[in-house]
Amino acid sequence: MERPRHQGMAKNTYMRWRLPLVCLLWEVAMIVLFGVFVRFSPEADAHWEEEKKEMNLTSDIENDFYFRYPSFQDVHVMIFVGFGFLMMFLKRYGFSAVGFNFLLAAFGIQWALLMQGWFHSFKSGKILIGVENLINADFCVGSVCIAFGAILGKTSPIQLLVMTLFQVTLFSVNEYILLNLLHVKDAGGSMTIHTFGAYFGLTVTRILYRPNLEQSKDKQGSVYHSDLFAMIGTLYLWMYWPSFNSAISEHGDAQHRAAINTYCSLAACVLSTMAFSSMLQKKGKLDMVHIQNATLAGGVAVGTSAEMMLTPYGSLIVGFISGIVSTVGYVYLTPFLESRLHIQDTCGIHNLHAMPGLIGGIVGAITAAAATEDVYGKEGFIKAFDFTGAYQTRTPSVQGGFQAAGIVVSLLMAFAGGGLVGAILKLPVWGDAASENCFEDDIYWEVPEDEESDVYHMHNPDKPVSP
Amino acid sequence: MERPRHQGMAKNTYMRWRLPLVCLLWEVAMIVLFGVFVRFSPEADAHWEEEKKEMNLTSDIENDFYFRYPSFQDVHVMIFVGFGFLMMFLKRYGFSAVGFNFLLAAFGIQWALLMQGWFHSFKSGKILIGVENLINADFCVGSVCIAFGAILGKTSPIQLLVMTLFQVTLFSVNEYILLNLLHVKDAGGSMTIHTFGAYFGLTVTRILYRPNLEQSKDKQGSVYHSDLFAMIGTLYLWMYWPSFNSAISEHGDAQHRAAINTYCSLAACVLSTMAFSSMLQKKGKLDMVHIQNATLAGGVAVGTSAEMMLTPYGSLIVGFISGIVSTVGYVYLTPFLESRLHIQDTCGIHNLHAMPGLIGGIVGAITAAAATEDVYGKEGFIKAFDFTGAYQTRTPSVQGGFQAAGIVVSLLMAFAGGGLVGAILKLPVWGDAASENCFEDDIYWEVPEDEESDVYHMHNPDKPVSP
Amino acid sequence: MERPRHQGMAKNTYMRWRLPLVCLLWEVAMIVLFGVFVRFSPEADAHWEEEKKEMNLTSDIENDFYFRYPSFQDVHVMIFVGFGFLMMFLKRYGFSAVGFNFLLAAFGIQWALLMQGWFHSFKSGKILIGVENLINADFCVGSVCIAFGAILGKTSPIQLLVMTLFQVTLFSVNEYILLNLLHVKDAGGSMTIHTFGAYFGLTVTRILYRPNLEQSKDKQGSVYHSDLFAMIGTLYLWMYWPSFNSAISEHGDAQHRAAINTYCSLAACVLSTMAFSSMLQKKGKLDMVHIQNATLAGGVAVGTSAEMMLTPYGSLIVGFISGIVSTVGYVYLTPFLESRLHIQDTCGIHNLHAMPGLIGGIVGAITAAAATEDVYGKEGFIKAFDFTGAYQTRTPSVQGGFQAAGIVVSLLMAFAGGGLVGAILKLPVWGDAASENCFEDDIYWEVPEDEESDVYHMHNPDKPVSP
């Protein structure tokens, strides 16, 4: 056992110059690009008083800030605490889970403000940002956090930063194709965030396949307390998902409706997850992995349709089904993907984001195709799908077709982009750890020493706690 | 010691078919009932544009969503993280505390949307739901989470689901009697949520009395880390309580006032709790049980009166007193209730919810009875107590009498309902554990194995850590 | 080793009568003073309907509550969970970190409502409070939480309450001088909260210097789980900081802009912190202390200027620099301050609050001095700096000078006040622990016994876990 460990240690995971260099270089690039391009939107600029008169607004409360800021903060919590803590289930990888998620998200939101800004908020040579841009940047980074879930424990922080750079770029292109070229609705991002992010991450982890990963099998599990920390992540994602799916919907009824639909879907999802978690286990006991993850599938699966007239019972049905699909995925599909397709998916994002994301895209397409003026009202119908200007004559069934096309485009972008980025990350220069050192904080982190090594000995059945 | 353990193990806690069956059956029932009854309220429906014109609103910001959504999210956090983590103080029951709370709340909010909908939001054959319904559903489930605190560690998940079904039903009936028939004000639910929920739970645990519970005494305590997890629950309940008490108050001054009163009451409560926690302990040390629980009594005790003109100093007084009552309760009453009345109250809900709830009801009655047009203003007086229509001629002192009647009704409903439900839960078909296996996650959960059993051995002074 | 311990135990840390007395006395004082002085502001009073007509408001949504309540709740979370959990990194001081922070903050907000009320909300003999007062009270207490960070582990709860009383008083005086006499802008409190709070705390800890503190060196570190708990504090501070810096800015664009600037600054700060944390460590590994603290410096450093037209790239630069300064401070300055200046700064508030606070004050002065009507617009310029009434003729460069004066005043107040309070706290009547018992919960708390003592033995390399 000693030999391979020492061989593994030979892999160069020394970060001292590489990580600082990448961080500083990229941050300087951000500062320069922000300096050239980014300014405040009229609602955040000191000229707002004049803007207000122009827009004929009588009160400061009509500033977009007050429509969206509470949702923004909820989304912000989901990205940093939600994802960060959800990935803390591994017994010796808590620092990395929350710390690397922090790092990549903090970098990603800056790059996303630029990329999405060029596509959507570019006016006379400047990107004008307001609270909606902050939400969209968080959304974009959400897709990177999802992909991080697949490769959790197996990559260096530099690899994560490189992946973030590319994935944010590709996300923005894909989003532009969907929202602007195909004129697709996807407020909660079933397609742009979840389907794209998950299949992107799965492709990357496939390419980074580690045949000897079972060498670190003993560190891939959870301990009692790490599971409780992970539940913090789960619950914040679950509770704030209504804010996620409604954050960038139209003011008024659309935001209101999106929150209600998501609330219903998530509630149903908890019950079907619990049912199948118990049913699929011989001893009938509940499995924390399912509770931590599959309960969230309901939020993913109404991501596209939540702002539409899905209705509360429609949401219950979608949540119910996605909880089942996700739990079944954890029990049967994940082992299959690993053994047969060599897809090592640490957090099971295929079950939580990929499949529910596809369901979400399909439900969105169907809900759009089924829309009628009767259900939405004349004005509501036009407003809900933005059937104005060039899209004035688009019918619901055509819209449904474009929605479906959006799924396909997202999948293609994910596979192609994931393939490309996976290949780049496979280069032997990024400082990733040897397979027997995966899922271990102390490769990249100062870990408190004496006590923990004791605890670790205690946790290691091979080394008796002897005097 | 071996014998009884094995006898205990004979009790059938196998959940494999029973739990899934109950979950799936009930979720399907929800889907059918939602399909028949539940639709969007006008403010969440795509017809909102037309509604806006009809209601003569000029801006989307006047949608009820923007008045209440931030408070809703805070309440949501209180139910799922607040209650879930507060109950995590037991050393080996963290999965169950947070997981079962998650399960029962997710089911309960669906059933509450229906029950409360039939009573309060039923229009031409449909229940029309908006953000206020979501808050009320969370409130209703809050009363179940309270009752769960009394029986924590001693019941199976199926029993909890059965209890939720009945308690939500009875809650809604009681709420209807109070709010609609007695025309009582109770925005923060001192009576409907806390008094009812706590005495309901106490009655249930009395009926489920386990004479041999001391067999699992070693598991009833906390460990260092479980106490820290519980503080997450405490703090989120404490911080967001102003949102709880103001969430469904009238727009404008009432919401504003309710938040301020609650803020003041809770601040005072912390100081009296700390004082009495130290004073009642021989060594003068602070007790985490008090800090985790009694600091919250101030929020409970202004539940009814927070939206009234209680004034900030009135709130301080109420908070101050309720902190004392609650702490004294933990020290003297809980042991008495257990030894003499056979009420085994795991979390001490009698001290945190029952007594402060009663105080809240009484303070509410007095505050209402003392109201004058001088203090409230002519319009404010009518608006605050909704003295319109059939209640146009009601005087403050009459209102005070009705408020007091509301306490009595809530108590009666709690005792009767708790008795009924306790009897049902006593049936030997629900899979609850033997007394020596109470307060133990691994009856119903897959618990991480090797490491934890080691930790557990270490924690168990009887089993030396020997090679 | 036994001897000094017993000598240490001789120090009287018995709290049974002293702590309750102080708590009860002060709470009674609060009740009396609130009774005499505190009433609801017009927007929280039942006369709001009349007020609305007078102010010519057409909708309840224009109540200040809806502009500020979501930010208030975020700030509230920062004070109680943010600071409370951030200080939980010590292995055996978690109860005290979160519990004492809870105690002092709950007392402090009451006293701050009074002190700040007399200075800013006093009308015809009454203090009229609304949601903005709650935010300001939380802000004021924030400066006490900062100072607590310096003396963490070395003081009794009574000392903390005494310090809170004085610090809140001095904070309010300093704030009055800055905001009212100097007419300085400081919405996020770089000067009033951070610079003042940090240098106050550092002065106190200097005066309370313990030459034998290395006796409790083994307890000054963290363990794996305590670092994860601390990350909860870090993340909530980081995520909600945009709310902190925008909470009391003018309605509309100023709140909007402050949130965006803070978001940008914090994002940049994470990258420079990670870079320098890795770079300054021989093995190139990341240090949790830096990630937990220095990542927040960006929020501190834009506290004054966030509501100004700092622009997003300006914010990136400020965040970038402050992350570097803070991290370098942890590595080089903290040891120097301790060994040479005898400043024992448990949490390193000099790096997180003092230096970034100074940067924030300076950046604010520069940004103000550089303001032009061109950048702000005619109306925006006057509104942003409140150049009305007596200040109608003040120019930006003069404003910059006054801003700089604000820094100096805050420093002087901090040193003088800290000196005074330090001297008071040095009196031998407050029940602080001996140096070898510092950083230890069980001086003031009931700590779960059997298990924990086991764990503690395990953690103590001197005491083997023997049968």
PDB file of N, CA, C and O in Angstrom, chain A residues 219-249:
ATOM      1  N   LYS A 219     -12.478   7.759   1.282  1.00  0.00           N
ATOM      2  CA  LYS A 219     -12.748   9.173   1.555  1.00  0.00           C
ATOM      3  C   LYS A 219     -13.966   9.687   0.799  1.00  0.00           C
ATOM      4  O   LYS A 219     -14.335  10.839   0.939  1.00  0.00           O
ATOM      5  N   GLN A 220     -14.578   8.798  -0.022  1.00  0.00           N
ATOM      6  CA  GLN A 220     -15.710   9.265  -0.822  1.00  0.00           C
ATOM      7  C   GLN A 220     -17.017   9.314  -0.050  1.00  0.00           C
ATOM      8  O   GLN A 220     -18.010   9.827  -0.547  1.00  0.00           O
ATOM      9  N   GLY A 221     -17.029   8.726   1.127  1.00  0.00           N
ATOM     10  CA  GLY A 221     -18.278   8.698   1.887  1.00  0.00           C
ATOM     11  C   GLY A 221     -18.447   9.918   2.781  1.00  0.00           C
ATOM     12  O   GLY A 221     -17.619  10.827   2.800  1.00  0.00           O
ATOM     13  N   SER A 222     -19.521   9.911   3.529  1.00  0.00           N
ATOM     14  CA  SER A 222     -19.804  11.000   4.446  1.00  0.00           C
ATOM     15  C   SER A 222     -19.601  10.523   5.874  1.00  0.00           C
ATOM     16  O   SER A 222     -19.441   9.333   6.127  1.00  0.00           O
ATOM     17  N   VAL A 223     -19.518  11.456   6.801  1.00  0.00           N
ATOM     18  CA  VAL A 223     -19.651  11.113   8.212  1.00  0.00           C
ATOM     19  C   VAL A 223     -20.893  11.819   8.732  1.00  0.00           C
ATOM     20  O   VAL A 223     -21.483  12.646   8.040  1.00  0.00           O
ATOM     21  N   TYR A 224     -21.259  11.497   9.954  1.00  0.00           N
ATOM     22  CA  TYR A 224     -22.509  12.016  10.506  1.00  0.00           C
ATOM     23  C   TYR A 224     -22.605  13.532  10.374  1.00  0.00           C
ATOM     24  O   TYR A 224     -23.587  14.064   9.856  1.00  0.00           O
ATOM     25  N   HIS A 225     -21.581  14.246  10.828  1.00  0.00           N
ATOM     26  CA  HIS A 225     -21.659  15.698  10.821  1.00  0.00           C
ATOM     27  C   HIS A 225     -21.569  16.294   9.425  1.00  0.00           C
ATOM     28  O   HIS A 225     -22.175  17.324   9.154  1.00  0.00           O
ATOM     29  N   SER A 226     -20.829  15.657   8.525  1.00  0.00           N
ATOM     30  CA  SER A 226     -20.749  16.220   7.179  1.00  0.00           C
ATOM     31  C   SER A 226     -22.113  16.123   6.492  1.00  0.00           C
ATOM     32  O   SER A 226     -22.471  16.985   5.690  1.00  0.00           O
ATOM     33  N   ASP A 227     -22.874  15.097   6.836  1.00  0.00           N
ATOM     34  CA  ASP A 227     -24.229  15.006   6.278  1.00  0.00           C
ATOM     35  C   ASP A 227     -25.131  16.109   6.814  1.00  0.00           C
ATOM     36  O   ASP A 227     -26.018  16.594   6.116  1.00  0.00           O
ATOM     37  N   LEU A 228     -24.933  16.479   8.059  1.00  0.00           N
ATOM     38  CA  LEU A 228     -25.753  17.560   8.619  1.00  0.00           C
ATOM     39  C   LEU A 228     -25.378  18.901   7.989  1.00  0.00           C
ATOM     40  O   LEU A 228     -26.249  19.718   7.687  1.00  0.00           O
ATOM     41  N   PHE A 229     -24.082  19.130   7.780  1.00  0.00           N
ATOM     42  CA  PHE A 229     -23.678  20.353   7.081  1.00  0.00           C
ATOM     43  C   PHE A 229     -24.300  20.397   5.686  1.00  0.00           C
ATOM     44  O   PHE A 229     -24.777  21.439   5.240  1.00  0.00           O
ATOM     45  N   ALA A 230     -24.290  19.252   5.018  1.00  0.00           N
ATOM     46  CA  ALA A 230     -24.845  19.221   3.666  1.00  0.00           C
ATOM     47  C   ALA A 230     -26.330  19.575   3.659  1.00  0.00           C
ATOM     48  O   ALA A 230     -26.833  20.183   2.709  1.00  0.00           O
ATOM     49  N   MET A 231     -27.031  19.209   4.738  1.00  0.00           N
ATOM     50  CA  MET A 231     -28.464  19.536   4.809  1.00  0.00           C
ATOM     51  C   MET A 231     -28.699  21.049   4.858  1.00  0.00           C
ATOM     52  O   MET A 231     -29.764  21.526   4.471  1.00  0.00           O
ATOM     53  N   ILE A 232     -27.736  21.809   5.360  1.00  0.00           N
ATOM     54  CA  ILE A 232     -27.869  23.269   5.309  1.00  0.00           C
ATOM     55  C   ILE A 232     -27.953  23.706   3.852  1.00  0.00           C
ATOM     56  O   ILE A 232     -28.816  24.505   3.468  1.00  0.00           O
ATOM     57  N   GLY A 233     -27.057  23.146   3.036  1.00  0.00           N
ATOM     58  CA  GLY A 233     -27.087  23.461   1.614  1.00  0.00           C
ATOM     59  C   GLY A 233     -28.399  23.073   0.970  1.00  0.00           C
ATOM     60  O   GLY A 233     -29.037  23.854   0.267  1.00  0.00           O
ATOM     61  N   THR A 234     -28.827  21.838   1.250  1.00  0.00           N
ATOM     62  CA  THR A 234     -30.078  21.349   0.677  1.00  0.00           C
ATOM     63  C   THR A 234     -31.241  22.269   1.010  1.00  0.00           C
ATOM     64  O   THR A 234     -32.008  22.683   0.141  1.00  0.00           O
ATOM     65  N   LEU A 235     -31.383  22.585   2.300  1.00  0.00           N
ATOM     66  CA  LEU A 235     -32.560  23.344   2.713  1.00  0.00           C
ATOM     67  C   LEU A 235     -32.558  24.750   2.123  1.00  0.00           C
ATOM     68  O   LEU A 235     -33.605  25.249   1.702  1.00  0.00           O
ATOM     69  N   TYR A 236     -31.388  25.396   2.072  1.00  0.00           N
ATOM     70  CA  TYR A 236     -31.386  26.742   1.484  1.00  0.00           C
ATOM     71  C   TYR A 236     -31.692  26.710  -0.005  1.00  0.00           C
ATOM     72  O   TYR A 236     -32.355  27.609  -0.525  1.00  0.00           O
ATOM     73  N   LEU A 237     -31.224  25.680  -0.689  1.00  0.00           N
ATOM     74  CA  LEU A 237     -31.607  25.552  -2.087  1.00  0.00           C
ATOM     75  C   LEU A 237     -33.112  25.330  -2.193  1.00  0.00           C
ATOM     76  O   LEU A 237     -33.807  25.969  -2.972  1.00  0.00           O
ATOM     77  N   TRP A 238     -33.616  24.438  -1.371  1.00  0.00           N
ATOM     78  CA  TRP A 238     -35.044  24.087  -1.430  1.00  0.00           C
ATOM     79  C   TRP A 238     -35.927  25.289  -1.090  1.00  0.00           C
ATOM     80  O   TRP A 238     -36.888  25.600  -1.810  1.00  0.00           O
ATOM     81  N   MET A 239     -35.602  25.983  -0.020  1.00  0.00           N
ATOM     82  CA  MET A 239     -36.456  27.082   0.438  1.00  0.00           C
ATOM     83  C   MET A 239     -36.452  28.263  -0.511  1.00  0.00           C
ATOM     84  O   MET A 239     -37.460  28.928  -0.702  1.00  0.00           O
ATOM     85  N   TYR A 240     -35.268  28.555  -1.084  1.00  0.00           N
ATOM     86  CA  TYR A 240     -35.148  29.758  -1.911  1.00  0.00           C
ATOM     87  C   TYR A 240     -35.392  29.499  -3.396  1.00  0.00           C
ATOM     88  O   TYR A 240     -35.327  30.423  -4.199  1.00  0.00           O
ATOM     89  N   TRP A 241     -35.661  28.240  -3.754  1.00  0.00           N
ATOM     90  CA  TRP A 241     -35.874  27.960  -5.172  1.00  0.00           C
ATOM     91  C   TRP A 241     -37.041  28.760  -5.770  1.00  0.00           C
ATOM     92  O   TRP A 241     -36.975  29.182  -6.945  1.00  0.00           O
ATOM     93  N   PRO A 242     -38.103  28.996  -5.021  1.00  0.00           N
ATOM     94  CA  PRO A 242     -39.146  29.870  -5.581  1.00  0.00           C
ATOM     95  C   PRO A 242     -38.594  31.236  -5.991  1.00  0.00           C
ATOM     96  O   PRO A 242     -39.036  31.817  -6.986  1.00  0.00           O
ATOM     97  N   SER A 243     -37.626  31.750  -5.263  1.00  0.00           N
ATOM     98  CA  SER A 243     -36.999  33.007  -5.657  1.00  0.00           C
ATOM     99  C   SER A 243     -36.162  32.832  -6.917  1.00  0.00           C
ATOM    100  O   SER A 243     -36.118  33.714  -7.773  1.00  0.00           O
ATOM    101  N   PHE A 244     -35.497  31.707  -7.007  1.00  0.00           N
ATOM    102  CA  PHE A 244     -34.655  31.421  -8.173  1.00  0.00           C
ATOM    103  C   PHE A 244     -35.494  31.442  -9.451  1.00  0.00           C
ATOM    104  O   PHE A 244     -35.167  32.131 -10.407  1.00  0.00           O
ATOM    105  N   ASN A 245     -36.588  30.695  -9.436  1.00  0.00           N
ATOM    106  CA  ASN A 245     -37.396  30.567 -10.647  1.00  0.00           C
ATOM    107  C   ASN A 245     -38.208  31.824 -10.967  1.00  0.00           C
ATOM    108  O   ASN A 245     -38.686  31.977 -12.085  1.00  0.00           O
ATOM    109  N   SER A 246     -38.369  32.712  -9.979  1.00  0.00           N
ATOM    110  CA  SER A 246     -39.159  33.914 -10.243  1.00  0.00           C
ATOM    111  C   SER A 246     -38.304  35.170 -10.360  1.00  0.00           C
ATOM    112  O   SER A 246     -38.818  36.246 -10.661  1.00  0.00           O
ATOM    113  N   ALA A 247     -37.005  35.040 -10.134  1.00  0.00           N
ATOM    114  CA  ALA A 247     -36.170  36.234  -9.973  1.00  0.00           C
ATOM    115  C   ALA A 247     -36.146  37.151 -11.190  1.00  0.00           C
ATOM    116  O   ALA A 247     -36.131  38.373 -11.058  1.00  0.00           O
ATOM    117  N   ILE A 248     -36.132  36.570 -12.389  1.00  0.00           N
ATOM    118  CA  ILE A 248     -36.034  37.450 -13.568  1.00  0.00           C
ATOM    119  C   ILE A 248     -37.294  37.406 -14.420  1.00  0.00           C
ATOM    120  O   ILE A 248     -37.292  37.871 -15.565  1.00  0.00           O
ATOM    121  N   SER A 249     -38.382  36.859 -13.879  1.00  0.00           N
ATOM    122  CA  SER A 249     -39.649  36.910 -14.599  1.00  0.00           C
ATOM    123  C   SER A 249     -40.150  38.344 -14.665  1.00  0.00           C
ATOM    124  O   SER A 249     -39.687  39.215 -13.939  1.00  0.00           O
TER     125      SER A 249
END
